[in-house]
Amino acid sequence: MHELTWGLPVILYLFLGGMGAGAGAVSGSIFLRSGGGDLAGSSFRFARWGAMLAPVLVIIGTGMIVFELGSFQAGNYFRFINLFLTINLSPMSIGSWVLALFILVSLAYAYTFINRNAHPGDELQKLRKMLAWAMVPLGVGVALYTGILLGAMPARPFWNSPILAMLFLVSALSTGVAGILLVRALFGRKQVISKESFEHHSYILGSSDMLLIGLEILVIFLFVMYAHLTIGNVEAAVSVIMGGELTTLFWLGFVVLGLLLPAAIEMKYVMPTLLYQKEYSIPRTMEIVICALVLVGGFMLRYIVVIAGQVTGPTGI
Amino acid sequence: MSESKPQVSRRDFLKKMASGSAVAATATAAPGMAISAARPKRYAMVIDTRRCIGCQACSVACKTENDVPLGETRSWVEYIEKGEFPNVRRSFLPRLCNQCEKPQCVAVCPTGATYKRQEDGIVVVDSDVCIGCKYCIQACPYGMRYINPKTGTADKCDFCLHRVQNGIVPSCVNTCQGRARIFGDLNDPDSEVSKLIATNATTVLRPEMGTEPMVYYIDADHADQRDAAKQGIYIRIETNRRQKERV
């Protein structure tokens, strides 16, 4: 019988935190790329969706790990403050600081968008721009650190590789984009200013998502290839997805359902525009389906990685 | 059995350091003797598995001494059964925290609650600082740590620090019927552990992890279920703790 030291709360944190960090970084980047959002249009509203999502998701995720703390469960509810009385080279220490900073900055960033009448060039624009500049590195930092945190331990051969942080980063960005696309598909159609620019932005997001999923497939390919070629402790650990108990979940639940399927659907819609400059149009249901698949894939990835790392260990004693 | 030695307090040590006697002591030490000038003491344990009869006296003594909660163990004996009749072997492997020279748990602790003591190299947990994030539990290649349900903080064997500080050996060593567990200071070339390590072929657990354990084994069976499976040998390992499998 294996014990799971880190269970569902940690898995959900890695997923929600990554998604929120990704949404925040993507929002900041979209906002800045349109000249700091000075050009009126839906890129501003895009950034707005991301800005609203980021703090909510990350705060929910962070709440989950606080509840999971042993000290919290033993009744020392504020013991986690100790994280902020010191800083050392532990990935969790650095990560906590980055995470706290991200939460503060993303809250301020969301505040600049909170007003329904927020528009490019209003009185908060200067602050918004400044915060957007901070959102990108902080979002990338939070997404990266979740992978570094797991990767820092030789005792967990499944996690102990530099590619894991990269995988988590790409996955966080892709789930972040999918999150923005999803809320936009669900609630954004009502405020369409011009159908053309709306579709254009759908295309920008959809193609970015396709690119990110493509990258994720590459990173996973490297991970699996390495797993196939290695020996010893690492081989024993990765065998859990190469024929072991998590094989089906990994290959069907994550690779097929969370990567290949959304990538294939996205290609069908993106490619004509990308190659032949045809007009981009995607049915709203399809957009929702793709986003849901990407989000399920993102969750699956965290679930499989966290479980697999804990049910495997170094061999020999 | 190592004899109890008068304790060197930190203040005494600093005074000695200031007067340069520690440096002198290092300089006059026999060449090749690994004597650390950084630590006045380097506590270690040698476990001679040839003398272990698997009676679990150490496990019981440890639980009593340290008030270890039900279902958890700081120190235990693993039973390793191998082979098929008539070619069989049963061996015992006493386990405890390795007090590593390069502790993974310390490397990942975000609050500094767990640290390696400068004065004797024992790895301890400050339960007033620990937040119970379980990072160290994940990072320990030996599965030595657990969360104490009373305090909600990480807990593990600490060589019975409260005893060792007062010049007496850890409880498991004190109680061991067969004298399989020997405790002492590696900085002292005349200590029993130093002599045993010098005159025996010793191994440490999972050396590939690079943790440089301070617990040395003589004639230990490093068998693992997975290794045995490859060789087609029947093997069963009883760990006598809640987590029934070695990970």
Coordinates of C-alpha atoms in Angstrom, one line a residue:
Chain A
M1 CA 0.0 0.0 0.0
H2 CA 1.4 3.3 -1.0
E3 CA 0.7 6.5 1.0
L4 CA -0.1 9.6 -0.8
T5 CA 1.5 12.4 1.1
W6 CA 0.2 15.0 -1.4
G7 CA -3.3 14.4 -2.5
L8 CA -6.1 16.1 -4.4
P9 CA -5.6 19.6 -2.8
V10 CA -2.0 19.8 -4.1
I11 CA -3.1 18.4 -7.5
L12 CA -5.8 21.0 -7.7
Y13 CA -3.4 23.7 -6.6
L14 CA -0.9 22.8 -9.3
F15 CA -3.7 22.9 -11.8
L16 CA -5.5 26.0 -10.8
G17 CA -2.4 27.9 -9.8
G18 CA -0.8 27.0 -13.2
M19 CA -4.0 28.0 -15.0
G20 CA -4.3 31.3 -13.1
A21 CA -0.6 32.1 -13.6
G22 CA -0.9 31.3 -17.3
A23 CA -4.0 33.4 -17.7
G24 CA -2.3 36.3 -15.9
A25 CA 0.8 36.1 -18.0
V26 CA -1.2 35.7 -21.3
S27 CA -3.5 38.6 -20.3
G28 CA -0.5 40.9 -19.5
S29 CA 1.1 40.0 -22.8
I30 CA -2.0 40.5 -24.9
F31 CA -2.6 43.8 -23.3
L32 CA 1.0 45.1 -23.9
R33 CA 1.2 43.8 -27.4
S34 CA -1.6 46.0 -28.6
G35 CA 0.4 49.0 -27.7
G36 CA -0.5 48.8 -24.1
G37 CA -4.1 48.3 -25.0
D38 CA -4.2 51.9 -26.4
L39 CA -5.9 50.6 -29.5
A40 CA -9.6 50.2 -28.6
G41 CA -11.0 46.8 -29.3
S42 CA -11.4 43.4 -28.0
S43 CA -7.8 42.8 -27.1
F44 CA -8.4 45.1 -24.1
R45 CA -11.4 42.9 -23.3
F46 CA -9.3 39.9 -23.8
A47 CA -6.8 41.1 -21.3
R48 CA -9.7 41.9 -19.0
W49 CA -11.0 38.3 -19.0
G50 CA -7.5 37.1 -18.1
A51 CA -7.0 39.7 -15.5
M52 CA -10.3 38.6 -13.8
L53 CA -9.5 34.9 -14.0
A54 CA -5.9 35.1 -12.7
P55 CA -6.3 36.1 -9.1
V56 CA -9.5 34.1 -8.5
L57 CA -7.9 30.8 -9.7
V58 CA -4.6 31.3 -8.0
I59 CA -6.2 32.3 -4.7
I60 CA -8.5 29.2 -4.8
G61 CA -5.5 27.0 -5.5
T62 CA -3.4 28.6 -2.8
G63 CA -6.2 28.2 -0.3
M64 CA -6.3 24.5 -1.1
I65 CA -2.6 24.0 -0.1
V66 CA -3.0 26.0 3.0
F67 CA -5.8 23.6 4.1
E68 CA -3.5 20.7 3.2
L69 CA -0.8 21.9 5.6
G70 CA -0.2 19.6 8.6
S71 CA 0.0 22.6 10.9
F72 CA -3.3 24.0 9.7
Q73 CA -5.0 20.6 10.2
A74 CA -3.5 20.5 13.7
G75 CA -5.1 23.8 14.5
N76 CA -2.2 26.2 14.0
Y77 CA -4.1 28.1 11.3
F78 CA -1.6 30.9 10.8
R79 CA 1.6 28.8 11.0
F80 CA 2.1 29.2 7.2
I81 CA 3.2 32.8 8.0
N82 CA 6.6 31.2 8.7
L83 CA 7.1 30.9 5.0
F84 CA 7.4 34.7 4.9
L85 CA 9.7 35.1 7.8
T86 CA 12.5 33.6 5.9
I87 CA 13.8 33.0 2.4
N88 CA 16.1 30.2 1.4
L89 CA 17.0 28.3 -1.7
S90 CA 14.2 25.8 -1.3
P91 CA 11.9 25.9 -4.4
M92 CA 9.0 26.2 -2.0
S93 CA 10.4 29.2 -0.2
I94 CA 11.2 31.1 -3.4
G95 CA 7.9 29.8 -4.9
S96 CA 5.9 31.1 -1.9
W97 CA 7.4 34.6 -2.3
V98 CA 6.7 34.6 -6.0
L99 CA 3.2 33.3 -5.5
A100 CA 2.4 35.9 -2.8
L101 CA 3.8 38.6 -5.1
F102 CA 1.7 37.3 -8.0
I103 CA -1.4 37.3 -5.9
L104 CA -0.9 40.9 -4.8
V105 CA 0.0 42.1 -8.3
S106 CA -2.8 40.2 -10.0
L107 CA -5.3 41.6 -7.5
A108 CA -4.2 45.1 -8.3
Y109 CA -4.1 44.3 -12.0
A110 CA -7.7 43.0 -11.8
Y111 CA -8.7 46.1 -9.9
T112 CA -7.6 48.3 -12.8
F113 CA -10.1 46.3 -15.0
I114 CA -12.9 45.9 -12.5
N115 CA -14.9 48.9 -13.6
R116 CA -17.3 48.0 -16.4
N117 CA -16.4 51.2 -18.2
A118 CA -12.7 50.5 -18.0
H119 CA -11.2 51.4 -21.4
P120 CA -7.8 52.1 -22.9
G121 CA -6.6 55.5 -21.9
D122 CA -8.7 56.0 -18.8
E123 CA -7.2 57.2 -15.5
L124 CA -5.9 53.8 -14.5
Q125 CA -4.2 53.1 -17.8
K126 CA -0.7 54.0 -16.5
L127 CA -1.0 51.7 -13.5
R128 CA -2.5 49.0 -15.7
K129 CA 0.4 49.1 -18.0
M130 CA 2.9 49.0 -15.2
L131 CA 1.2 46.0 -13.6
A132 CA 0.9 44.2 -16.9
W133 CA 4.7 44.4 -17.3
A134 CA 5.0 42.7 -13.9
M135 CA 2.3 40.1 -14.6
V136 CA 4.2 38.4 -17.4
P137 CA 7.3 37.4 -15.5
L138 CA 5.4 36.7 -12.3
G139 CA 2.9 34.5 -14.1
V140 CA 5.7 32.6 -15.9
G141 CA 7.6 32.4 -12.5
V142 CA 4.6 30.9 -10.7
A143 CA 3.9 28.4 -13.5
L144 CA 7.6 27.4 -13.7
Y145 CA 8.1 27.0 -9.9
T146 CA 5.3 24.4 -9.6
G147 CA 7.4 22.2 -11.8
I148 CA 10.7 23.1 -10.2
L149 CA 9.2 22.3 -6.8
L150 CA 8.5 18.7 -7.9
G151 CA 11.7 18.4 -9.9
A152 CA 14.0 19.3 -7.1
M153 CA 14.0 15.9 -5.5
P154 CA 16.3 13.0 -6.5
A155 CA 14.3 10.8 -4.2
R156 CA 11.4 11.1 -6.7
P157 CA 12.9 9.9 -10.0
F158 CA 9.7 10.4 -11.9
W159 CA 9.7 14.1 -11.1
N160 CA 13.5 14.7 -11.0
S161 CA 14.0 16.1 -14.5
P162 CA 14.5 19.6 -15.8
I163 CA 11.9 19.0 -18.4
L164 CA 9.1 18.8 -15.8
A165 CA 9.1 22.6 -15.1
M166 CA 9.0 23.3 -18.8
L167 CA 6.1 20.9 -19.2
F168 CA 4.2 22.6 -16.4
L169 CA 5.0 26.0 -17.9
V170 CA 3.7 25.2 -21.3
S171 CA 0.7 23.4 -19.9
A172 CA 0.0 26.4 -17.6
L173 CA 0.1 28.8 -20.5
S174 CA -2.1 26.6 -22.6
T175 CA -4.7 26.1 -19.9
G176 CA -4.5 29.9 -19.2
V177 CA -5.3 30.6 -22.9
A178 CA -8.1 27.9 -22.8
G179 CA -9.5 29.5 -19.7
I180 CA -9.7 32.9 -21.3
L181 CA -11.2 31.5 -24.5
L182 CA -13.7 29.5 -22.5
V183 CA -15.1 32.5 -20.5
R184 CA -15.1 34.5 -23.6
A185 CA -17.0 31.9 -25.6
L186 CA -19.5 31.5 -22.8
F187 CA -20.0 35.2 -21.8
G188 CA -18.2 37.3 -24.4
R189 CA -20.4 37.1 -27.4
K190 CA -22.9 39.5 -25.9
Q191 CA -20.6 42.5 -26.2
V192 CA -19.3 42.0 -29.7
I193 CA -18.3 45.3 -31.1
S194 CA -17.5 44.0 -34.6
K195 CA -17.8 40.4 -35.6
E196 CA -14.7 40.7 -37.7
S197 CA -12.4 41.7 -34.9
F198 CA -14.0 39.2 -32.6
E199 CA -13.2 36.4 -35.0
H200 CA -9.8 37.8 -35.6
H201 CA -9.1 37.6 -31.9
S202 CA -10.6 34.1 -31.7
Y203 CA -8.1 33.2 -34.3
I204 CA -5.2 34.8 -32.4
L205 CA -6.1 32.9 -29.3
G206 CA -6.9 29.6 -31.0
S207 CA -3.7 29.6 -33.0
S208 CA -1.7 30.5 -29.9
D209 CA -3.3 27.6 -28.1
M210 CA -2.5 25.3 -31.0
L211 CA 1.1 26.4 -30.9
L212 CA 1.3 25.8 -27.1
I213 CA -0.3 22.4 -27.4
G214 CA 2.2 21.6 -30.1
L215 CA 5.0 22.6 -27.8
E216 CA 3.5 20.5 -25.0
I217 CA 3.3 17.5 -27.3
L218 CA 7.0 18.0 -28.1
V219 CA 7.9 18.3 -24.4
I220 CA 5.9 15.2 -23.6
F221 CA 7.6 13.4 -26.5
L222 CA 11.0 14.3 -25.0
F223 CA 9.9 13.1 -21.6
V224 CA 8.5 9.8 -22.9
M225 CA 11.5 9.2 -25.2
Y226 CA 13.9 9.8 -22.3
A227 CA 11.8 7.5 -20.1
H228 CA 12.1 4.8 -22.8
L229 CA 15.9 5.2 -23.1
T230 CA 16.9 5.5 -19.5
I231 CA 17.8 2.8 -17.0
G232 CA 17.8 2.3 -13.2
N233 CA 15.8 4.3 -10.8
V234 CA 14.3 6.5 -13.5
E235 CA 13.3 3.6 -15.6
A236 CA 11.7 1.9 -12.7
A237 CA 9.8 5.1 -11.9
V238 CA 8.6 6.0 -15.4
S239 CA 7.5 2.4 -16.0
V240 CA 4.3 3.4 -14.2
I241 CA 3.2 5.2 -17.4
M242 CA 5.0 2.8 -19.8
G243 CA 2.9 -0.2 -19.0
G244 CA 2.3 0.3 -15.3
E245 CA -0.8 1.2 -13.4
L246 CA -1.2 4.8 -14.8
T247 CA -0.6 3.9 -18.5
T248 CA -4.2 4.2 -19.7
L249 CA -4.8 7.4 -17.8
F250 CA -1.6 8.9 -19.2
W251 CA -2.0 7.9 -22.8
L252 CA -5.7 8.1 -23.2
G253 CA -6.7 10.6 -20.5
F254 CA -3.9 13.1 -21.1
V255 CA -2.1 12.5 -24.4
V256 CA -5.1 11.7 -26.6
L257 CA -7.9 13.5 -24.8
G258 CA -6.0 16.5 -23.5
L259 CA -3.4 17.0 -26.3
L260 CA -4.0 15.3 -29.6
L261 CA -7.8 15.7 -29.8
P262 CA -7.9 19.5 -29.1
A263 CA -4.8 20.0 -31.3
A264 CA -6.5 18.1 -34.2
I265 CA -9.8 20.1 -33.8
E266 CA -7.9 23.4 -33.6
M267 CA -5.8 22.5 -36.6
K268 CA -8.9 21.9 -38.7
Y269 CA -10.1 25.5 -38.0
V270 CA -6.8 27.3 -37.8
M271 CA -4.9 25.8 -40.7
P272 CA -7.1 27.3 -43.5
T273 CA -6.5 30.8 -42.1
L274 CA -2.9 30.1 -41.4
L275 CA -2.0 28.7 -44.8
Y276 CA -4.5 30.3 -47.2
Q277 CA -5.6 33.4 -45.3
K278 CA -9.2 32.2 -45.4
E279 CA -11.7 33.8 -43.0
Y280 CA -11.5 32.2 -39.6
S281 CA -14.8 31.0 -38.1
I282 CA -15.3 28.4 -35.5
P283 CA -18.7 27.4 -34.0
R284 CA -19.0 28.4 -30.4
T285 CA -19.7 24.9 -29.2
M286 CA -16.4 23.7 -30.8
E287 CA -14.6 26.5 -29.1
I288 CA -16.1 25.4 -25.8
V289 CA -15.3 21.7 -26.5
I290 CA -11.7 22.5 -27.3
C291 CA -11.2 24.5 -24.1
A292 CA -12.9 21.9 -22.0
L293 CA -10.6 19.3 -23.4
V294 CA -7.5 21.4 -22.8
L295 CA -8.5 22.0 -19.2
V296 CA -9.3 18.3 -18.6
G297 CA -5.9 17.5 -20.1
G298 CA -4.2 20.1 -17.8
F299 CA -5.8 18.6 -14.8
M300 CA -5.0 15.0 -15.9
L301 CA -1.3 16.0 -16.4
R302 CA -1.0 17.3 -12.8
Y303 CA -3.0 14.3 -11.4
I304 CA -0.9 11.7 -13.2
V305 CA 2.4 13.4 -12.4
V306 CA 1.7 14.0 -8.7
I307 CA 0.4 10.4 -8.2
A308 CA 3.1 8.8 -10.3
G309 CA 5.9 10.6 -8.5
Q310 CA 4.6 9.3 -5.1
V311 CA 3.9 5.7 -6.0
T312 CA 7.4 5.2 -7.5
G313 CA 10.7 5.8 -5.8
P314 CA 14.3 5.0 -5.9
T315 CA 15.0 1.2 -6.1
G316 CA 17.4 -0.7 -4.0
I317 CA 17.9 -0.2 -0.3
Chain B
M1 CA 29.1 -0.1 23.4
S2 CA 30.4 3.4 23.1
E3 CA 31.2 5.0 26.4
S4 CA 29.5 8.2 27.3
K5 CA 31.7 11.2 26.8
P6 CA 31.5 14.5 28.6
Q7 CA 29.6 16.9 26.5
V8 CA 31.3 19.9 24.8
S9 CA 29.0 22.8 25.0
R10 CA 28.8 25.3 22.1
R11 CA 30.5 28.0 24.3
D12 CA 33.4 25.7 25.2
F13 CA 33.8 24.8 21.6
L14 CA 33.8 28.5 20.5
K15 CA 36.4 29.2 23.2
K16 CA 38.5 26.4 21.9
M17 CA 38.1 27.5 18.3
A18 CA 39.1 31.0 19.4
S19 CA 42.3 29.7 21.0
G20 CA 43.1 27.7 17.9
S21 CA 43.2 24.4 19.7
A22 CA 40.7 22.8 17.4
V23 CA 42.8 23.8 14.4
A24 CA 45.8 22.3 16.1
A25 CA 43.9 19.2 16.9
T26 CA 43.0 18.8 13.3
A27 CA 46.6 19.4 12.2
T28 CA 48.0 16.8 14.5
A29 CA 45.4 14.2 13.6
A30 CA 46.5 11.1 11.8
P31 CA 46.6 11.7 8.1
G32 CA 43.7 10.1 6.3
M33 CA 41.4 10.3 9.3
A34 CA 38.3 12.2 8.2
I35 CA 38.1 14.7 11.0
S36 CA 35.9 17.6 10.4
A37 CA 37.1 20.9 11.9
A38 CA 33.7 22.3 11.2
R39 CA 31.9 20.0 13.7
P40 CA 33.3 19.2 17.1
K41 CA 31.3 15.9 16.9
R42 CA 30.0 13.8 14.1
Y43 CA 27.6 11.3 15.5
A44 CA 27.1 8.1 13.5
M45 CA 25.6 4.7 14.0
V46 CA 27.0 1.4 12.8
I47 CA 24.4 -1.4 12.4
D48 CA 25.9 -4.9 12.4
T49 CA 23.1 -6.9 10.9
R50 CA 24.9 -10.1 11.7
R51 CA 24.1 -9.4 15.3
C52 CA 20.4 -8.5 14.7
I53 CA 17.8 -11.1 15.7
G54 CA 14.8 -9.0 14.6
C55 CA 13.3 -8.8 18.1
Q56 CA 12.0 -5.3 17.6
A57 CA 13.2 -4.2 21.0
C58 CA 14.7 -1.1 19.3
S59 CA 11.3 -0.2 17.7
V60 CA 9.5 -0.5 21.0
A61 CA 12.2 1.4 23.0
C62 CA 12.1 4.2 20.4
K63 CA 8.3 4.5 20.5
T64 CA 8.4 4.6 24.3
E65 CA 11.2 7.0 24.5
N66 CA 9.9 9.5 22.0
D67 CA 6.2 9.0 22.5
V68 CA 5.8 8.2 18.8
P69 CA 2.1 8.2 17.9
L70 CA 0.2 5.1 17.0
G71 CA 0.7 3.9 13.5
E72 CA 4.0 5.7 13.1
T73 CA 7.5 4.6 13.6
R74 CA 10.8 6.4 13.9
S75 CA 12.9 3.3 13.9
W76 CA 12.0 -0.2 13.0
V77 CA 13.4 -3.5 11.8
E78 CA 12.6 -4.8 8.3
Y79 CA 12.3 -8.6 7.8
I80 CA 13.6 -9.7 4.4
E81 CA 12.6 -13.1 3.2
K82 CA 14.1 -14.5 0.1
G83 CA 14.2 -17.6 -2.1
E84 CA 12.3 -20.8 -2.3
F85 CA 12.7 -23.8 -0.2
P86 CA 15.4 -25.2 0.4
N87 CA 17.4 -22.2 -0.7
V88 CA 16.0 -19.5 1.6
R89 CA 17.3 -16.6 3.6
R90 CA 15.7 -14.4 6.2
S91 CA 17.6 -11.3 7.3
F92 CA 16.9 -8.3 9.3
L93 CA 17.5 -4.7 8.5
P94 CA 17.2 -2.2 11.3
R95 CA 16.1 1.2 10.0
L96 CA 16.3 4.8 11.3
C97 CA 17.0 8.3 10.0
N98 CA 20.4 8.3 8.3
Q99 CA 21.3 11.8 9.6
C100 CA 22.8 12.5 6.2
E101 CA 25.8 14.6 5.5
K102 CA 23.9 16.1 2.6
P103 CA 20.3 15.9 3.8
Q104 CA 17.7 16.3 1.1
C105 CA 15.0 17.2 3.7
V106 CA 17.1 20.2 4.8
A107 CA 17.7 21.2 1.2
V108 CA 13.9 21.5 0.5
C109 CA 12.6 22.9 3.8
P110 CA 11.1 26.2 3.0
T111 CA 11.0 27.6 6.6
G112 CA 14.4 26.3 7.9
A113 CA 12.5 24.2 10.5
T114 CA 14.6 21.2 9.7
Y115 CA 18.4 21.7 9.9
K116 CA 21.6 19.9 10.5
R117 CA 23.1 20.8 13.8
Q118 CA 26.5 22.4 13.5
E119 CA 27.7 20.9 16.7
D120 CA 27.1 17.2 16.1
G121 CA 25.6 16.8 12.6
I122 CA 22.2 15.5 13.9
V123 CA 19.3 16.5 11.6
V124 CA 16.5 17.9 13.7
V125 CA 13.0 19.4 13.2
D126 CA 11.9 22.4 15.1
S127 CA 8.2 21.7 15.6
D128 CA 7.6 25.4 16.5
V129 CA 8.7 26.5 13.1
C130 CA 7.5 23.6 10.8
I131 CA 4.3 24.3 8.9
G132 CA 3.7 20.7 7.9
C133 CA 4.0 21.2 4.1
K134 CA 5.3 17.6 3.7
Y135 CA 8.0 18.6 1.3
C136 CA 10.7 16.9 3.3
I137 CA 8.6 13.7 3.5
Q138 CA 8.6 13.7 -0.3
A139 CA 12.3 14.5 -0.5
C140 CA 13.6 11.8 1.9
P141 CA 14.8 8.9 -0.2
Y142 CA 14.5 6.6 2.9
G143 CA 10.9 7.4 3.9
M144 CA 12.0 8.3 7.4
R145 CA 9.7 11.2 8.0
Y146 CA 6.1 11.3 9.0
I147 CA 3.6 14.0 10.1
N148 CA 3.0 13.9 13.8
P149 CA -0.8 14.0 14.1
K150 CA -0.6 15.8 17.5
T151 CA 1.5 18.7 16.3
G152 CA 0.8 18.5 12.6
T153 CA 4.5 18.9 11.9
A154 CA 7.2 16.7 10.4
D155 CA 8.8 14.3 12.8
K156 CA 11.6 11.7 12.6
C157 CA 14.4 10.0 14.5
D158 CA 16.9 12.4 15.8
F159 CA 19.4 10.0 17.4
C160 CA 17.5 10.7 20.7
L161 CA 19.0 14.1 20.9
H162 CA 17.7 14.7 24.4
R163 CA 19.7 11.6 25.6
V164 CA 22.8 12.2 23.4
Q165 CA 23.1 15.8 24.6
N166 CA 23.3 14.4 28.1
G167 CA 26.0 11.9 27.3
I168 CA 23.9 8.7 27.0
V169 CA 23.4 6.7 23.9
P170 CA 20.1 6.6 21.9
S171 CA 17.3 4.5 23.3
C172 CA 17.5 1.9 20.5
V173 CA 21.2 1.4 21.1
N174 CA 20.7 1.2 24.8
T175 CA 18.1 -1.5 24.5
C176 CA 19.6 -3.6 21.7
Q177 CA 20.0 -7.2 22.9
G178 CA 22.5 -8.3 20.4
R179 CA 24.5 -5.1 20.3
A180 CA 23.6 -4.7 16.6
R181 CA 23.4 -1.0 16.9
I182 CA 26.5 0.9 17.9
F183 CA 26.6 4.6 18.3
G184 CA 29.4 7.1 18.6
D185 CA 31.4 10.0 17.3
L186 CA 33.3 9.6 14.0
N187 CA 35.5 12.5 14.9
D188 CA 37.0 10.4 17.7
P189 CA 39.3 7.8 16.1
D190 CA 39.1 5.7 19.2
S191 CA 35.3 5.4 19.3
E192 CA 33.8 2.1 18.6
V193 CA 32.0 3.3 15.4
S194 CA 35.3 4.7 14.0
K195 CA 37.0 1.4 14.6
L196 CA 34.1 -0.7 13.2
I197 CA 34.0 1.4 10.0
A198 CA 37.7 1.1 9.6
T199 CA 37.9 -2.6 10.1
N200 CA 34.7 -3.7 8.3
A201 CA 33.2 -3.6 4.9
T202 CA 30.3 -1.2 5.4
T203 CA 27.6 0.0 3.2
V204 CA 25.0 2.7 3.4
L205 CA 21.4 2.7 2.1
R206 CA 20.8 4.0 -1.4
P207 CA 24.3 5.4 -1.9
E208 CA 23.3 6.6 -5.4
M209 CA 21.2 9.3 -3.8
G210 CA 24.3 11.1 -2.8
T211 CA 23.0 11.9 0.7
E212 CA 26.1 10.5 2.4
P213 CA 24.4 8.8 5.3
M214 CA 25.9 8.6 8.8
V215 CA 24.3 5.3 9.5
Y216 CA 26.6 2.5 8.3
Y217 CA 25.6 -1.2 7.8
I218 CA 27.7 -4.3 8.1
D219 CA 26.5 -7.2 6.0
A220 CA 23.2 -5.6 5.1
D221 CA 21.0 -7.2 2.5
H222 CA 20.1 -4.4 0.1
A223 CA 17.5 -6.5 -1.6
D224 CA 14.6 -4.8 -3.1
Q225 CA 11.3 -6.3 -4.3
R226 CA 11.8 -4.9 -7.8
D227 CA 15.4 -6.1 -8.1
A228 CA 14.4 -9.6 -7.0
A229 CA 11.5 -9.6 -9.4
K230 CA 14.0 -9.2 -12.3
Q231 CA 16.0 -12.2 -11.0
G232 CA 12.9 -14.2 -10.5
I233 CA 13.5 -14.7 -6.8
Y234 CA 10.6 -14.7 -4.4
I235 CA 11.1 -11.9 -1.9
R236 CA 8.9 -10.5 0.8
I237 CA 9.8 -7.4 2.9
E238 CA 7.9 -6.6 6.1
T239 CA 8.5 -3.0 7.1
N240 CA 6.3 -2.9 10.3
R241 CA 5.0 0.6 9.7
R242 CA 1.9 2.1 8.1
Q243 CA 3.5 2.6 4.7
K244 CA 3.9 -1.0 3.9
E245 CA 6.0 -0.6 0.8
R246 CA 9.4 1.0 0.4
V247 CA 9.2 3.8 -2.1

